[in-house]
GROMACS .gro file of C-alpha atoms in nm:
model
  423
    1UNK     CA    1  -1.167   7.714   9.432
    2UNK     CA    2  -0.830   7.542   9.335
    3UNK     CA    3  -0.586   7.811   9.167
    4UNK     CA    4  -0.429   7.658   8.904
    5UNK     CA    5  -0.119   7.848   8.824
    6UNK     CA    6  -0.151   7.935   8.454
    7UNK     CA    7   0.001   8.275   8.371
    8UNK     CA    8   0.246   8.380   8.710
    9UNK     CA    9   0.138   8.677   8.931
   10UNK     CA   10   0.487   8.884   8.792
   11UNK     CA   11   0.306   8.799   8.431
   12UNK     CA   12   0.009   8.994   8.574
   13UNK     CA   13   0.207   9.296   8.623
   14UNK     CA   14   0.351   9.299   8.310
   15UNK     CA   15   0.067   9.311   8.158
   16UNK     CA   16  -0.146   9.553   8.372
   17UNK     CA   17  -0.163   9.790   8.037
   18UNK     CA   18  -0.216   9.554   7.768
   19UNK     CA   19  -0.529   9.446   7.683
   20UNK     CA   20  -0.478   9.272   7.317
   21UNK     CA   21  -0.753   9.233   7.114
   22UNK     CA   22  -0.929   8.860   7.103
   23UNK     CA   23  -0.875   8.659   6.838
   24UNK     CA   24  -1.289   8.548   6.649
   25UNK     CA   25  -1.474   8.292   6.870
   26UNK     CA   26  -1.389   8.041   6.665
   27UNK     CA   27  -0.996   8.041   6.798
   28UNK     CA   28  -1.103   7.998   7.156
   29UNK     CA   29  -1.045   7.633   7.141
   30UNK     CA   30  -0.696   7.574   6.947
   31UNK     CA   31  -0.571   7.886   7.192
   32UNK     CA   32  -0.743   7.711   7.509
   33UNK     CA   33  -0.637   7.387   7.434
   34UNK     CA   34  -0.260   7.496   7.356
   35UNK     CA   35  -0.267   7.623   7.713
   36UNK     CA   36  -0.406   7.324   7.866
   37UNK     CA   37  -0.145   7.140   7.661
   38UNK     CA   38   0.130   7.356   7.811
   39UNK     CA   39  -0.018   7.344   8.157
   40UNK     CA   40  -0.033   6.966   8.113
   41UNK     CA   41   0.351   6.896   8.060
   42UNK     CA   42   0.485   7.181   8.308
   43UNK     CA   43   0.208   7.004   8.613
   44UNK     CA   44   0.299   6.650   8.591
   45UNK     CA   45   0.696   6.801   8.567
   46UNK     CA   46   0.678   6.951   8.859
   47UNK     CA   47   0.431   6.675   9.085
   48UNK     CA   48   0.697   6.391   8.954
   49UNK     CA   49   1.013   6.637   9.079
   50UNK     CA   50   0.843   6.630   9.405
   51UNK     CA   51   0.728   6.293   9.411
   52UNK     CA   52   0.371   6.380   9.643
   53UNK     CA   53   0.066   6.582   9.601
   54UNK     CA   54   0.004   6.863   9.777
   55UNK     CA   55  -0.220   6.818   9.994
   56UNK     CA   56  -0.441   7.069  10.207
   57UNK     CA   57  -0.359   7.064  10.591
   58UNK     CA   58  -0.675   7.228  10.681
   59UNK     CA   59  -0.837   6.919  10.661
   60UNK     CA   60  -0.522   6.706  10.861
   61UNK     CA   61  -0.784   6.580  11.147
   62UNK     CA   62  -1.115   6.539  10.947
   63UNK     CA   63  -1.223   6.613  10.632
   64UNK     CA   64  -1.540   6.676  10.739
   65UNK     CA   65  -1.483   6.954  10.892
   66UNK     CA   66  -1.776   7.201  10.921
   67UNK     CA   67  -1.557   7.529  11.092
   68UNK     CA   68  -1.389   7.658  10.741
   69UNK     CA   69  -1.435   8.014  10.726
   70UNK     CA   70  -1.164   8.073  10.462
   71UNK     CA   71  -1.261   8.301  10.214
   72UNK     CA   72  -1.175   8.479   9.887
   73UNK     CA   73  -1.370   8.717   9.676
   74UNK     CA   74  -1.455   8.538   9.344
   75UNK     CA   75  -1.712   8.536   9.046
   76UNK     CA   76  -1.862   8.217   9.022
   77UNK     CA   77  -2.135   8.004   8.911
   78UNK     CA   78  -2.265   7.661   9.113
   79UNK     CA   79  -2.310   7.343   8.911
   80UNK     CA   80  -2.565   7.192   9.106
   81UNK     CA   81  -2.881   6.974   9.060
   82UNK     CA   82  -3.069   7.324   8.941
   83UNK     CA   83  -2.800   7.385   8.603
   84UNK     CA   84  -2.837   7.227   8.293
   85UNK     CA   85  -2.592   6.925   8.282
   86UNK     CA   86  -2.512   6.691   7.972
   87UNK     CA   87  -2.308   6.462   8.167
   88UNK     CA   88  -2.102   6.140   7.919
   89UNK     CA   89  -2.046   5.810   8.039
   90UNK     CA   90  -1.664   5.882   8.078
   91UNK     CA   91  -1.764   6.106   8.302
   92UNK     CA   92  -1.972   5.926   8.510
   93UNK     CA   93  -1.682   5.604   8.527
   94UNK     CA   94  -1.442   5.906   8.634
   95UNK     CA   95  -1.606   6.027   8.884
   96UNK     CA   96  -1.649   5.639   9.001
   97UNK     CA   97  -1.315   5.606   8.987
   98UNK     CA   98  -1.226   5.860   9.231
   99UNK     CA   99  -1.512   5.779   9.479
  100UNK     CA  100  -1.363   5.408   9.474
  101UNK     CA  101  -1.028   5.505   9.485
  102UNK     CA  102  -0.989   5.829   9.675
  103UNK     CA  103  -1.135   5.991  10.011
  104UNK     CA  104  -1.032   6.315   9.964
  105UNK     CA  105  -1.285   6.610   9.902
  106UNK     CA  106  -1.485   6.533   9.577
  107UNK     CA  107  -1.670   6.720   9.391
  108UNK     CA  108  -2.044   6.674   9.235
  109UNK     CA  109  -2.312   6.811   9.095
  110UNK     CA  110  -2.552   6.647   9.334
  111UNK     CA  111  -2.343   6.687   9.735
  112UNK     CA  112  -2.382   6.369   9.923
  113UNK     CA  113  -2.201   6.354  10.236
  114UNK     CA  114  -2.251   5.991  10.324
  115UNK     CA  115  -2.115   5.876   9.964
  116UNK     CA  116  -1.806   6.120  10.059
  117UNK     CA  117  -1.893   6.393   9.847
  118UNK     CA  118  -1.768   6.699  10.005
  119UNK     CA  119  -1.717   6.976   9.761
  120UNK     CA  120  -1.987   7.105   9.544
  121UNK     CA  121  -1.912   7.145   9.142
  122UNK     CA  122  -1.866   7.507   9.032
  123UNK     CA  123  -1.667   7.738   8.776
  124UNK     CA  124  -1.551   8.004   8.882
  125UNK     CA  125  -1.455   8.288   8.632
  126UNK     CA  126  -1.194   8.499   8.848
  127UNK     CA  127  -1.087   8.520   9.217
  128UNK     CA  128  -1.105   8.954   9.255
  129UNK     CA  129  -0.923   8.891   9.630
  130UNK     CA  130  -0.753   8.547   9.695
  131UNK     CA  131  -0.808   8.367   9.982
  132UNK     CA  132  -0.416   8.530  10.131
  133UNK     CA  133  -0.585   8.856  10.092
  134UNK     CA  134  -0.934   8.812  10.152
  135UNK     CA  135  -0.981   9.043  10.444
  136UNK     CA  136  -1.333   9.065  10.691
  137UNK     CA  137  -1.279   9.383  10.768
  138UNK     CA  138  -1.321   9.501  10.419
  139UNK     CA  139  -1.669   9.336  10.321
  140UNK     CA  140  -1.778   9.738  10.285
  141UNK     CA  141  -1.558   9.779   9.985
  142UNK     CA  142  -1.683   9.428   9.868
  143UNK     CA  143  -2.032   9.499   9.887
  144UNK     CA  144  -1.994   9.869   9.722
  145UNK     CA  145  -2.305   9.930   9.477
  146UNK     CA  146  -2.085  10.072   9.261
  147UNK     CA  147  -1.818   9.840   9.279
  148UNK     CA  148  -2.057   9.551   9.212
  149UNK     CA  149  -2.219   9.736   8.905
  150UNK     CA  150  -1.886   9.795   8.777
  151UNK     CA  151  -1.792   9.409   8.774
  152UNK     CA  152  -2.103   9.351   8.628
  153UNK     CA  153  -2.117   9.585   8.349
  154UNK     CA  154  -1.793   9.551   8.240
  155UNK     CA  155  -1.839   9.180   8.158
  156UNK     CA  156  -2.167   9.224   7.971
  157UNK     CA  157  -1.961   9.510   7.747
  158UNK     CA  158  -1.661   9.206   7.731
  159UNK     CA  159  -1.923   9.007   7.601
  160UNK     CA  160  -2.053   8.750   7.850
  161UNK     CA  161  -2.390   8.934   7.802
  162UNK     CA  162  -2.592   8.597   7.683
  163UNK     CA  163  -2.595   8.235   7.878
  164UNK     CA  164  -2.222   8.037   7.924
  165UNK     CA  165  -2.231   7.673   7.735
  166UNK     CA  166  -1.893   7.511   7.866
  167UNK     CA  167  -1.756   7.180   7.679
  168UNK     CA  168  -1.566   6.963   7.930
  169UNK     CA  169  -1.302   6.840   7.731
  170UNK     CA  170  -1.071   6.653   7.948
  171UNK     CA  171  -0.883   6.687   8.277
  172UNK     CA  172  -0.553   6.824   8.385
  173UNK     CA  173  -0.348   6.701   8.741
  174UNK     CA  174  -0.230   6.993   8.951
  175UNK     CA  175  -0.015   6.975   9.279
  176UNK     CA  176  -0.343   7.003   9.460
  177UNK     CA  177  -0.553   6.742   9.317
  178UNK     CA  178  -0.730   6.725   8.965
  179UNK     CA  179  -0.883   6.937   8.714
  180UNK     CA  180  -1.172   6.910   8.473
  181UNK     CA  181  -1.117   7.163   8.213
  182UNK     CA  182  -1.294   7.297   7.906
  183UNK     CA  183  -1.424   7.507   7.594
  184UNK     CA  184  -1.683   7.805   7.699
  185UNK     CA  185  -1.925   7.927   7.398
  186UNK     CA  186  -1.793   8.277   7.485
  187UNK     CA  187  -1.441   8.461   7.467
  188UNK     CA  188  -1.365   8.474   7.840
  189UNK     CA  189  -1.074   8.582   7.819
  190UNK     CA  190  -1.190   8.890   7.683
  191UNK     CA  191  -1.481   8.956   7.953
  192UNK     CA  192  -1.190   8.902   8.194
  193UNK     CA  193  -0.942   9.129   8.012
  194UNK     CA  194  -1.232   9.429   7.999
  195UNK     CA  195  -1.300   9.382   8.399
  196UNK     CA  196  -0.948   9.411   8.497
  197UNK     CA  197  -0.904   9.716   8.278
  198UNK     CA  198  -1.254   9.863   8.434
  199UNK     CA  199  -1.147   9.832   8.758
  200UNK     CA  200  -0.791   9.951   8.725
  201UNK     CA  201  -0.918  10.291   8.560
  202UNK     CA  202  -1.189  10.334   8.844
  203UNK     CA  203  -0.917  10.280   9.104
  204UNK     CA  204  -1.151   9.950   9.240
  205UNK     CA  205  -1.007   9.623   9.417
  206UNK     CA  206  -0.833   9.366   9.215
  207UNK     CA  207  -0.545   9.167   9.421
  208UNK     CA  208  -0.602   8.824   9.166
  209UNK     CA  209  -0.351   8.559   9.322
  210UNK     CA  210  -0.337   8.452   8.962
  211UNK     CA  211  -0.386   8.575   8.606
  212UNK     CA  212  -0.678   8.290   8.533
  213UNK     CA  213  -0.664   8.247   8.152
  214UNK     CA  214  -0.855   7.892   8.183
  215UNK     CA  215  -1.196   7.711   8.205
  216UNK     CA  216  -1.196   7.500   8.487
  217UNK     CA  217  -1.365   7.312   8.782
  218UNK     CA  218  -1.188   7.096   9.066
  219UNK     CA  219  -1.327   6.738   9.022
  220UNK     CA  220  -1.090   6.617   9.338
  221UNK     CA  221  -0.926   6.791   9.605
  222UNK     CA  222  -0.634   6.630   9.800
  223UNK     CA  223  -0.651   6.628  10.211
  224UNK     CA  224  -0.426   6.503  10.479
  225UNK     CA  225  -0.573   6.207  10.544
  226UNK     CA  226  -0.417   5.896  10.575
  227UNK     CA  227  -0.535   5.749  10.252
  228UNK     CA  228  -0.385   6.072  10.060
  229UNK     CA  229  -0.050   5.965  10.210
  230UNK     CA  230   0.001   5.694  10.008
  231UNK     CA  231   0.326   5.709   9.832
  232UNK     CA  232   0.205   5.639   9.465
  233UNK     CA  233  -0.141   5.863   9.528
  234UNK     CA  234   0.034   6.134   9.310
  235UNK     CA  235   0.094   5.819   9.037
  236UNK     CA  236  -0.184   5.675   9.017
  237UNK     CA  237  -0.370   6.086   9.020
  238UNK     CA  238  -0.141   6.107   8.703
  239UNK     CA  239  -0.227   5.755   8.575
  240UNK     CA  240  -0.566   5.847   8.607
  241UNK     CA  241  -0.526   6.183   8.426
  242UNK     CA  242  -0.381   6.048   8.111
  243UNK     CA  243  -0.602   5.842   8.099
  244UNK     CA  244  -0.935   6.097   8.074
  245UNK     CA  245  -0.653   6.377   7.935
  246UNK     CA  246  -0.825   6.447   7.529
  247UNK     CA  247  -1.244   6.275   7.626
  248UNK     CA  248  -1.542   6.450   7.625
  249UNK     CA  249  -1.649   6.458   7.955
  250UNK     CA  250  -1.994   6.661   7.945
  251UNK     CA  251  -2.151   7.040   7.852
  252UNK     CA  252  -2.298   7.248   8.090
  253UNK     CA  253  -2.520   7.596   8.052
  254UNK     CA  254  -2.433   7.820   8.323
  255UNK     CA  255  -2.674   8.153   8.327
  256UNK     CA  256  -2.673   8.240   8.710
  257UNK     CA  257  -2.333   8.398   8.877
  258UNK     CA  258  -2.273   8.585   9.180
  259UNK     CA  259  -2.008   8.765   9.315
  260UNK     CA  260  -1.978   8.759   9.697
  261UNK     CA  261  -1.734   8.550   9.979
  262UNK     CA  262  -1.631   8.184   9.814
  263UNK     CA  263  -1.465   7.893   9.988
  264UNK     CA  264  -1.315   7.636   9.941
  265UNK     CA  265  -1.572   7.351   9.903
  266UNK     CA  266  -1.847   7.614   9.792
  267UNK     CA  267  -2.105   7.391   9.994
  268UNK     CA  268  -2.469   7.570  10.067
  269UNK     CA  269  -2.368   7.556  10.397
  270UNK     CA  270  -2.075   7.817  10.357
  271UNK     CA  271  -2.189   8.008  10.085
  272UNK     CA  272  -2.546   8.051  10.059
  273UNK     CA  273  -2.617   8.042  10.487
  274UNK     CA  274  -2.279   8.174  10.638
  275UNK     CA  275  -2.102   8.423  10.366
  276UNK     CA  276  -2.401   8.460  10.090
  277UNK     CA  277  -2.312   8.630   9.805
  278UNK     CA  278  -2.347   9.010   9.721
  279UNK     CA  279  -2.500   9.035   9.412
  280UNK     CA  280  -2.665   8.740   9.219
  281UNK     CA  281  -2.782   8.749   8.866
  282UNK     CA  282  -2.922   8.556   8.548
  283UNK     CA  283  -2.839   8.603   8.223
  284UNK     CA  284  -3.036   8.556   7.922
  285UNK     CA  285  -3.015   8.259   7.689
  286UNK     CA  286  -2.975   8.513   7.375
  287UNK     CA  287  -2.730   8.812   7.361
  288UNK     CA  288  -2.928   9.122   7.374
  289UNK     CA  289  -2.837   9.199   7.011
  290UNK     CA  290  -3.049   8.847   6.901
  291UNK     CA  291  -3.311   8.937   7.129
  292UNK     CA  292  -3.320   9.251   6.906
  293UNK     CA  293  -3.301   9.108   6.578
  294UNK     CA  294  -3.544   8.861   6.689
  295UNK     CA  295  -3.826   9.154   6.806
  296UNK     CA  296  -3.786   9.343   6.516
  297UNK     CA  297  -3.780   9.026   6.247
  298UNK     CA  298  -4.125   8.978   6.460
  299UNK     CA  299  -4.262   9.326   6.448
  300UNK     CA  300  -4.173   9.337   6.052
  301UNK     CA  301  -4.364   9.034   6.021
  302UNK     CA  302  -4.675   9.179   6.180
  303UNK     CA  303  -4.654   9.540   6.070
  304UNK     CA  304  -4.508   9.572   5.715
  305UNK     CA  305  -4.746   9.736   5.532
  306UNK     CA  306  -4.973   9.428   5.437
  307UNK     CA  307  -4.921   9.217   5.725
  308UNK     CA  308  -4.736   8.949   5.475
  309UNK     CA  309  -4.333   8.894   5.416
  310UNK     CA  310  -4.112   8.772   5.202
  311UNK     CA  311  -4.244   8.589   4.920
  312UNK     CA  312  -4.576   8.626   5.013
  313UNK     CA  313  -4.529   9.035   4.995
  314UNK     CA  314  -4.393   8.993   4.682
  315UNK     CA  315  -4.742   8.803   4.523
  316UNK     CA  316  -4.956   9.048   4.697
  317UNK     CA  317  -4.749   9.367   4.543
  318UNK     CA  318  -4.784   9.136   4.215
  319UNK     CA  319  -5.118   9.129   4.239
  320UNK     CA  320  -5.225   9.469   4.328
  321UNK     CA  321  -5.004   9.643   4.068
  322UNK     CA  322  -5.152   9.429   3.783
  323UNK     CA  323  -5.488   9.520   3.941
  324UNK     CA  324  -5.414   9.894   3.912
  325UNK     CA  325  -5.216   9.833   3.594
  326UNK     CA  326  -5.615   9.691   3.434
  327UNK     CA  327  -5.799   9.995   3.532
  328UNK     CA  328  -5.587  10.241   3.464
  329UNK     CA  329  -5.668  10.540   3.218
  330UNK     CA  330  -5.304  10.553   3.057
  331UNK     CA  331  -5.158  10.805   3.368
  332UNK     CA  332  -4.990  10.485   3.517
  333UNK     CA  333  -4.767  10.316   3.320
  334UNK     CA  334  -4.590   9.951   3.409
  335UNK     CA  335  -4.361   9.716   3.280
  336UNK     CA  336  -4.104   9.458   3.481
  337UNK     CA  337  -3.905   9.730   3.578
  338UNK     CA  338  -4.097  10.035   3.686
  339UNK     CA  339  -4.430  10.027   3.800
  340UNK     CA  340  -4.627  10.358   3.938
  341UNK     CA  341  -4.904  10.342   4.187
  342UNK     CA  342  -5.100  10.652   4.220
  343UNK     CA  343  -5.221  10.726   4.557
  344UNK     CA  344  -5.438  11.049   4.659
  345UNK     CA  345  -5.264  11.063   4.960
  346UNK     CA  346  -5.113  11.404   5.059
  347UNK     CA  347  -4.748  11.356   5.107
  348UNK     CA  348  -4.691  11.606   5.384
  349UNK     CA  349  -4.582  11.342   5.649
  350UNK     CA  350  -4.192  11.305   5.717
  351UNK     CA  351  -4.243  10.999   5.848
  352UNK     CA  352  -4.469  10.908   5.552
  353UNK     CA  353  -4.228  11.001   5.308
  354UNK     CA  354  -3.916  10.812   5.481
  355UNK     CA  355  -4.150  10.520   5.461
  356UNK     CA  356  -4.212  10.572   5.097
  357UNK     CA  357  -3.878  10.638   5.029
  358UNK     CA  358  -3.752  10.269   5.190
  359UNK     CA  359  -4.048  10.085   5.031
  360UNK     CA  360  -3.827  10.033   4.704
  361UNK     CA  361  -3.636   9.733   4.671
  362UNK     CA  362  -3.449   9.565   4.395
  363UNK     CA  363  -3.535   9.236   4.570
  364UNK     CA  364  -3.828   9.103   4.313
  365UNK     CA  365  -3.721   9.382   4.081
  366UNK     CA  366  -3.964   9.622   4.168
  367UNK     CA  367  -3.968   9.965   4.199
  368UNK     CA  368  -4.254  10.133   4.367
  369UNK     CA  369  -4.337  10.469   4.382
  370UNK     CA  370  -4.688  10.568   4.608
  371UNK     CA  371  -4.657  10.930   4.470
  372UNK     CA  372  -4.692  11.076   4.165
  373UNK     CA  373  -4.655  11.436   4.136
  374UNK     CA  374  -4.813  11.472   3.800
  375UNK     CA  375  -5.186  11.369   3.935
  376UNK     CA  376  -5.362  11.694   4.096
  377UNK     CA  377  -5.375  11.553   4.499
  378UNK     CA  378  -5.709  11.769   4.545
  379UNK     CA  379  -5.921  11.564   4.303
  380UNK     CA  380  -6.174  11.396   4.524
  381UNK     CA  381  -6.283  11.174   4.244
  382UNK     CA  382  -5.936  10.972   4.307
  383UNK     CA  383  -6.035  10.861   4.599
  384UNK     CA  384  -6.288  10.614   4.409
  385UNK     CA  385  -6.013  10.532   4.171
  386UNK     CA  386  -5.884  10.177   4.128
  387UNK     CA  387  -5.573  10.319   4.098
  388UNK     CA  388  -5.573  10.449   4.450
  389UNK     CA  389  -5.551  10.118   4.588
  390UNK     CA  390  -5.225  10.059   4.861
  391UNK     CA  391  -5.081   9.725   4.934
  392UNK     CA  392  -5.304   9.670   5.185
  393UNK     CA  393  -5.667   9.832   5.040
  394UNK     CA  394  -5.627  10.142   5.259
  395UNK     CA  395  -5.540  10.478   5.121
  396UNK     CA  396  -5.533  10.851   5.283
  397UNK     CA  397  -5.526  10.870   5.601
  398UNK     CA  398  -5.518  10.501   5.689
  399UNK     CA  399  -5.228  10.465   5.523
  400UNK     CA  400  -5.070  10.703   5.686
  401UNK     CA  401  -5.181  10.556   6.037
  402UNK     CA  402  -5.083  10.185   5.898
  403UNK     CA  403  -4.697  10.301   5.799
  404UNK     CA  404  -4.691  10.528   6.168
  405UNK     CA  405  -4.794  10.287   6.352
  406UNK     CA  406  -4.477  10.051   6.186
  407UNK     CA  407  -4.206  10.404   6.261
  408UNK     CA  408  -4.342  10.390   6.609
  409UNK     CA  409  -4.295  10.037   6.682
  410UNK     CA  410  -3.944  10.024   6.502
  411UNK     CA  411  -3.839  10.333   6.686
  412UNK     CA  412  -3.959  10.140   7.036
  413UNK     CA  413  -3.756   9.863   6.975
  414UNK     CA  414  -3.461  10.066   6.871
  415UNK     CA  415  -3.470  10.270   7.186
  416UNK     CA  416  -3.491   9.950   7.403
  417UNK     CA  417  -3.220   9.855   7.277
  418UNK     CA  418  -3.022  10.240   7.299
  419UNK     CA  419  -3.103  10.250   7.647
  420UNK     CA  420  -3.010   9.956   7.776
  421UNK     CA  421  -2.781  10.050   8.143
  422UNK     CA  422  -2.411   9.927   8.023
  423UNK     CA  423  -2.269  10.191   8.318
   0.00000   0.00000   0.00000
């Protein structure tokens, strides 16, 4: 849970009412990565005006220690053996290169404590209480039904309503110890931007010890240990950094967060056993909006009126209409442009006429009309006619069931979709 200081906390207030609009997806990589380049220069500035890390005292004695019960409130996700992981060989040599070179907490997808591995690999999205503020005797307000639904809510409506693809694209040296940063799929920013605005107009929690406007996950953590004291350790971390600063590290697919008590080294241990989380959940690999599109591209292609689609529809309606066009007694008249099918049907149905009504299309240039007014809609002897024919073969009341049955299923999807809880 490394802060890395990107916008200040006096930044924060200055921007409690603002909430600009996000640039397209397609910007979130030249605006991350002029951050990261900014956070770049001003971190290795400041760790070579100090000449040392910064190194965390809780862990003077051992790093091993098992007693941590600092906390902080935080949205997060854990990388471990269970997430989908695309991992690059400079990757792999730079985590090497820290377990060879450094015994200070690092951390993995896969937490093995005799190979030194101490933390375990995870993003998180924001801290809602840092660990300064983080108080026990508030878990009530932390665990607040409504307080949870709000958080959650309000980043599906900022758009982090589908699965989280991150692109590690390089790493970045704090004061602390070292940074793998990267390029999410989704605008964070903006889910971020719509919480804290949420929350501020429902009068909820938010003490952030930072305004996070970055991707990130702690690769290495420096301790007190003898070995961290070395006088070039904050060299050779910087070394090391430039030399991994602009490589494709990996890509990861993150669909489970929680929100709940977070430590430091996120191990099972602390935050699964001793602090678990308050509210866990999944989200889907599509955005609900392409799980729409999807169901109803699906139900079109098994309920238009014929069962076929696309250029298959268009042979069939072809086919038909010539049909009709053969046997006709010179009351339905074609050519290329407008073509009348005479159906017996009794056009009394709302539903049936908005269907009729949509059925024209300028797509293979034809226009077709199931009514005409002109033939008497009593004559039995229609119903015999060729000309009575649908797309399908069915006419009067089976058509009418066929083109219900495709309102009812449209309308099902479309109130799915209207009813979905957003809070």
């Amino acid at each position: 849970m490394t802060p890395p200081v990107t916008r200040s906390n006096e930044t924060n207030k200055n921007n409690t009412n603002k909430n600009p609009k996000a640039a397209p997806n397609n910007n979130i990589a030249p605006r991350l990565q002029e951050i990261y380049s900014e956070m770049r220069t001003r971190q290795r500035n400041a760790i070579l005006k100090a000449g040392s890390m910064r190194s965390d005292p809780f862990f003077s004695l051992s790093q091993s220690r098992r007693d941590d019960d600092r906390r902080c409130l935080a949205i997060s996700s854990v990388i471990d053996e269970g997430v989908d992981c695309h991992w690059t060989d400079a990757y792999r040599r730079l985590e090497k290169s820290i377990k060879a070179e450094f015994s200070g907490l690092l951390f993995s997808q896969k937490v093995d404590g005799d190979a030194g591995v101490w933390g375990q690999l995870h993003w998180t999205l924001m801290q809602l209480v840092g660990f300064p503020d983080y108080d026990v005797g508030e878990e009530e307000r932390y665990r607040s039904e409504e307080y949870l639904d709000c958080i959650r809510d309000s980043l599906n409506i900022g758009g982090m309503d589908c699965a989280i693809t991150i692109k590690y694209i390089g790493v970045i040296v704090v004061s602390t110890g070292l940074l793998m940063v990267g390029v999410p799929s989704l605008d964070i920013n903006e889910a971020r931007d719509t919480l804290r605005d949420k929350l501020r107009e429902r009068g909820f929690l938010l003490k952030e010890p930072f305004l996070n406007d970055i991707v990130h996950s702690t690769l290495f953590r420096v301790t007190d240990d003898k070995s961290c004291d070395q006088a070039d350790l904050h060299l050779r971390l910087l070394e090391l950094a430039k030399e991994f600063e602009n490589v494709h590290l990996g890509t990861v697919t993150l669909k489970k967060f929680q929100v709940g008590p977070a430590s430091w080294r996120m191990l099972r241990s602390e935050v699964k056993e001793d602090t678990p989380p308050y509210l866990q959940w999944e989200l889907a690999h599509n955005t609900p909006r392409q799980e729409y599109c999807d169901n109803l591209e699906c139900t079109r292609a098994c309920y238009t009126i014929s069962g076929a689609s696309g250029a298959n529809l268009a042979k069939e309606i072809k086919s038909v209409l010539n049909h009709a066009d053969s046997n006709a007694s010179g009351t339905s008249s074609s050519n290329d442009n407008n073509i009348k099918i005479v159906s017996p049907a009794k056009n009394d149905s709302p539903a049936l006429s908005a269907i009729s009504s949509s059925l024209k299309t300028d797509d293979y240039n034809v226009n077709t009309t199931l009514f005409d007014s002109t033939v008497p809609l009593d004559d039995k002897d229609l119903l015999d006619d060729d000309r009575a024919a649908t797309l399908t073969g069915a006419g009067g009341l089976a058509l009418a069931q066929e083109l219900q049955k495709k309102l009812q299923d449209e309308k099902r999807i479309l109130e799915s979709l209207y009813f979905t809880d957003y809070f």
